XYZ file of C-alpha atoms in Angstrom:
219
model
C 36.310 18.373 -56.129
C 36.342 17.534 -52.784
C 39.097 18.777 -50.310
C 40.222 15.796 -47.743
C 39.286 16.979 -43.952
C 42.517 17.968 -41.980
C 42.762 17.376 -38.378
C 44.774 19.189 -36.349
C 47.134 16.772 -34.297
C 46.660 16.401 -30.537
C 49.649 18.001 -28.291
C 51.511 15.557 -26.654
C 52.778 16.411 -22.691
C 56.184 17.826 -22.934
C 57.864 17.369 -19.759
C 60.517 19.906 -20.367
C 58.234 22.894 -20.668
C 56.512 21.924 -17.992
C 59.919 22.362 -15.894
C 60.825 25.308 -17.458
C 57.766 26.831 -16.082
C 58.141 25.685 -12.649
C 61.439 26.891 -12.783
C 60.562 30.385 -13.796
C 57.738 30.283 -11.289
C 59.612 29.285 -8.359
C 62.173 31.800 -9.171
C 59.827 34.609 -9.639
C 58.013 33.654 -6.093
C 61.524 33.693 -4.587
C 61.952 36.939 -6.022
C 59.050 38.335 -4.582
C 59.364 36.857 -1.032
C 62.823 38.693 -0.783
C 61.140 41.871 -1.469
C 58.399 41.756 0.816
C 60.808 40.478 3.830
C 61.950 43.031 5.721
C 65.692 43.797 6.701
C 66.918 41.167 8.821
C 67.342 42.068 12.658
C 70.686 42.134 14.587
C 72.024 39.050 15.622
C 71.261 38.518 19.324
C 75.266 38.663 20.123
C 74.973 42.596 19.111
C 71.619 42.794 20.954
C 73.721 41.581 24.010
C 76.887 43.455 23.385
C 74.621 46.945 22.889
C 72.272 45.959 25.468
C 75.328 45.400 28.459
C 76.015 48.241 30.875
C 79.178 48.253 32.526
C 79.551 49.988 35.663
C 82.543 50.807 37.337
C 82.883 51.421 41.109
C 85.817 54.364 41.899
C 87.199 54.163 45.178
C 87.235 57.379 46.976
C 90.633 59.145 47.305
C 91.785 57.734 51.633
C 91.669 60.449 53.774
C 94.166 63.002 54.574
C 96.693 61.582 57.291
C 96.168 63.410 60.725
C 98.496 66.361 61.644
C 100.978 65.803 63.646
C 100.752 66.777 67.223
C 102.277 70.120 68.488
C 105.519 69.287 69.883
C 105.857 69.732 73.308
C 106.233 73.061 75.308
C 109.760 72.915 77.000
C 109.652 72.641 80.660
C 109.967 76.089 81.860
C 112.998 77.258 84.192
C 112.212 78.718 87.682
C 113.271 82.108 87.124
C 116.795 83.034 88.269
C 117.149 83.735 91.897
C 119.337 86.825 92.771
C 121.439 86.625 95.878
C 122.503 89.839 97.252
C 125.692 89.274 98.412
C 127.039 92.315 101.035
C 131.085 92.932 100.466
C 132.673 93.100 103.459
C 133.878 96.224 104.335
C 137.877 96.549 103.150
C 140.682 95.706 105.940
C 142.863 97.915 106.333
C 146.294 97.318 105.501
C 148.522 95.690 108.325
C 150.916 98.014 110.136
C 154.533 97.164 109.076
C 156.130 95.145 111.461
C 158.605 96.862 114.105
C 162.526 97.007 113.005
C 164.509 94.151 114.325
C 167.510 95.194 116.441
C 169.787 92.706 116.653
C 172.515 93.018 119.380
C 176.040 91.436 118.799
C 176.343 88.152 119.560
C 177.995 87.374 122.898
C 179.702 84.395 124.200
C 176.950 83.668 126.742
C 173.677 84.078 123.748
C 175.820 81.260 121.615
C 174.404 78.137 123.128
C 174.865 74.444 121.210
C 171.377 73.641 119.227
C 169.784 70.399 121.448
C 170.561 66.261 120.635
C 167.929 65.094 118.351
C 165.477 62.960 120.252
C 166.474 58.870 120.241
C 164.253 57.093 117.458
C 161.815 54.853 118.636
C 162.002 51.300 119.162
C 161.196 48.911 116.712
C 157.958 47.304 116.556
C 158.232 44.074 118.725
C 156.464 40.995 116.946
C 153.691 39.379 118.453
C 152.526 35.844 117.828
C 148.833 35.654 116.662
C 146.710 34.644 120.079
C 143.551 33.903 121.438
C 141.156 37.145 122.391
C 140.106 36.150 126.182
C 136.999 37.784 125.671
C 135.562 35.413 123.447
C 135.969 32.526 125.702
C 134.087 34.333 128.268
C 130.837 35.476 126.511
C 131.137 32.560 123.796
C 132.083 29.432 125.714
C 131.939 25.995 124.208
C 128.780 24.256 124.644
C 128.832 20.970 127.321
C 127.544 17.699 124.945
C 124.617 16.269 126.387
C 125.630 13.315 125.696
C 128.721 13.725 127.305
C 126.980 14.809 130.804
C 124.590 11.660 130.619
C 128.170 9.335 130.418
C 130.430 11.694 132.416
C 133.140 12.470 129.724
C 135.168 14.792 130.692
C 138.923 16.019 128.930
C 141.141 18.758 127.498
C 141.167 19.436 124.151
C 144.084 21.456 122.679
C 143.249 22.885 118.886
C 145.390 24.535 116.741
C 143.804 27.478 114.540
C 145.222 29.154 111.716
C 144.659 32.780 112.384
C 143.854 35.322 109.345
C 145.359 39.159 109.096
C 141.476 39.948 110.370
C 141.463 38.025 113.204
C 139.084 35.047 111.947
C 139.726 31.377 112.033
C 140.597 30.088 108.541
C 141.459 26.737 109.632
C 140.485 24.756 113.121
C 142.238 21.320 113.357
C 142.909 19.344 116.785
C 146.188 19.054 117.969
C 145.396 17.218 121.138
C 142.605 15.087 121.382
C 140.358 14.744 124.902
C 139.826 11.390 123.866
C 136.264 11.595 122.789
C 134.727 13.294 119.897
C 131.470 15.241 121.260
C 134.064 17.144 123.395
C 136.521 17.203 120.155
C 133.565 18.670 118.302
C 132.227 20.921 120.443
C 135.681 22.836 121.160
C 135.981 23.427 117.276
C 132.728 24.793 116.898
C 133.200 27.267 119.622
C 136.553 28.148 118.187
C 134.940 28.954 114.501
C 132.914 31.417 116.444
C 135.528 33.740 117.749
C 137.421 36.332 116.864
C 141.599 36.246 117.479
C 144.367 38.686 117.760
C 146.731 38.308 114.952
C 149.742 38.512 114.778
C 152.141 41.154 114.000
C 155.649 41.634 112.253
C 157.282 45.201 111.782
C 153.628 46.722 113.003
C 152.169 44.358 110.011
C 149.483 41.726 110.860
C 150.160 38.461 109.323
C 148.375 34.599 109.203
C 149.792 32.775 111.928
C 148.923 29.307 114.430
C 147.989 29.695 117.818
C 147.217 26.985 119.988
C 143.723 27.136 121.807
C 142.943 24.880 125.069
C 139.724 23.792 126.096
C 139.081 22.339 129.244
C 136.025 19.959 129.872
C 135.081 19.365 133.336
C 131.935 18.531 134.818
C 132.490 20.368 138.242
C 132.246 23.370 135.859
C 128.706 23.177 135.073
């Protein structure tokens, strides 16, 4: 009898084995790529951080201050100087003086002791004045003005007189009648010097009146 023919049945594509093997492929490759790589390097932060030098600059210790200078020699003192001095030669001692014989007093010897001598007068008081001198060698100056017009006058000034002798205050007292001579007689009187005057031997200020007499027959 005759046995039907059997045929085998064609394989269909399975998708899922076909995965499976990529899977297991890819993951075996993966595998073997990590072997063969070789250790991974620093990172480059390390390389920098190893690679860095640092170098630090010292400063040198500052030197030693200067000694200070010797202090200075005292001034040296002139050596002593040695006077000789020569001691008189000792006086002798003075003789004792001869005994006093006195003789009884008789009526002739006692004799009444002299009057005291009169005290002196008091000081008189003078009245300040004007030194003569003065007028002669410092004379009041003639106005020009007055010689061109013919002025003439006396002129009477009173001057207060100071303890020293110097006019502390020049006023007129009489007037010549025109004021070049007035002026001119004051400043002839502010140039002298006066006697002052005196009370119990005691200079004191005091007025004296001072003429000046203007006259062209003078000249």
């Amino acid at each position: 009898m005759a046995l039907p023919s059997y045929e085998e049945p064609k394989d269909k594509f399975n998708w899922r084995r076909t995965l499976g093997l990529a899977a297991t492929f890819a993951l075996h490759a993966f595998a073997f790529l990590m072997l063969i790589s070789p250790v991974a390097p620093p990172s480059l932060a390390d390389k920098t951080k190893d690679n860095t030098v640092r170098v630090e600059f010292i400063e040198p210790p500052p030197p030693p201050p200067p000694p200070p200078p010797p202090p200075p020699e005292p001034p040296k003192k002139p050596p002593p100087v040695i006077k000789q001095v020569i001691k008189p030669p000792p006086t002798p001692p003075p003789p004792p003086p001869a005994p006093v014989i006195e003789a009884p007093p008789t009526p002739m010897s006692i004799a009444t002791p002299p009057a005291p001598p009169a005290p002196p007068p008091p000081p008189q008081d003078i009245a300040p004045s004007e030194n003569v001198s003065y007028r002669k060698f410092r004379p009041p100056k003639y106005p020009p003005q007055a010689i061109r017009e013919h002025h003439t006058g006396k002129v009477i000034l009173r001057v207060l007189i100071a303890v020293d002798g110097t006019p502390k205050e020049v006023t007129v007292e009489k007037s010549s009648g025109y004021r070049e001579l007035d002026q001119a007689a004051i400043a002839a009187a502010k140039t002298w010097t006066f006697n002052p005057g005196k009370r119990n031997g005691q200079n004191y200020e005091g007025y004296a009146l001072v003429p000046f007499d203007f006259n062209l027959n003078e000249l």
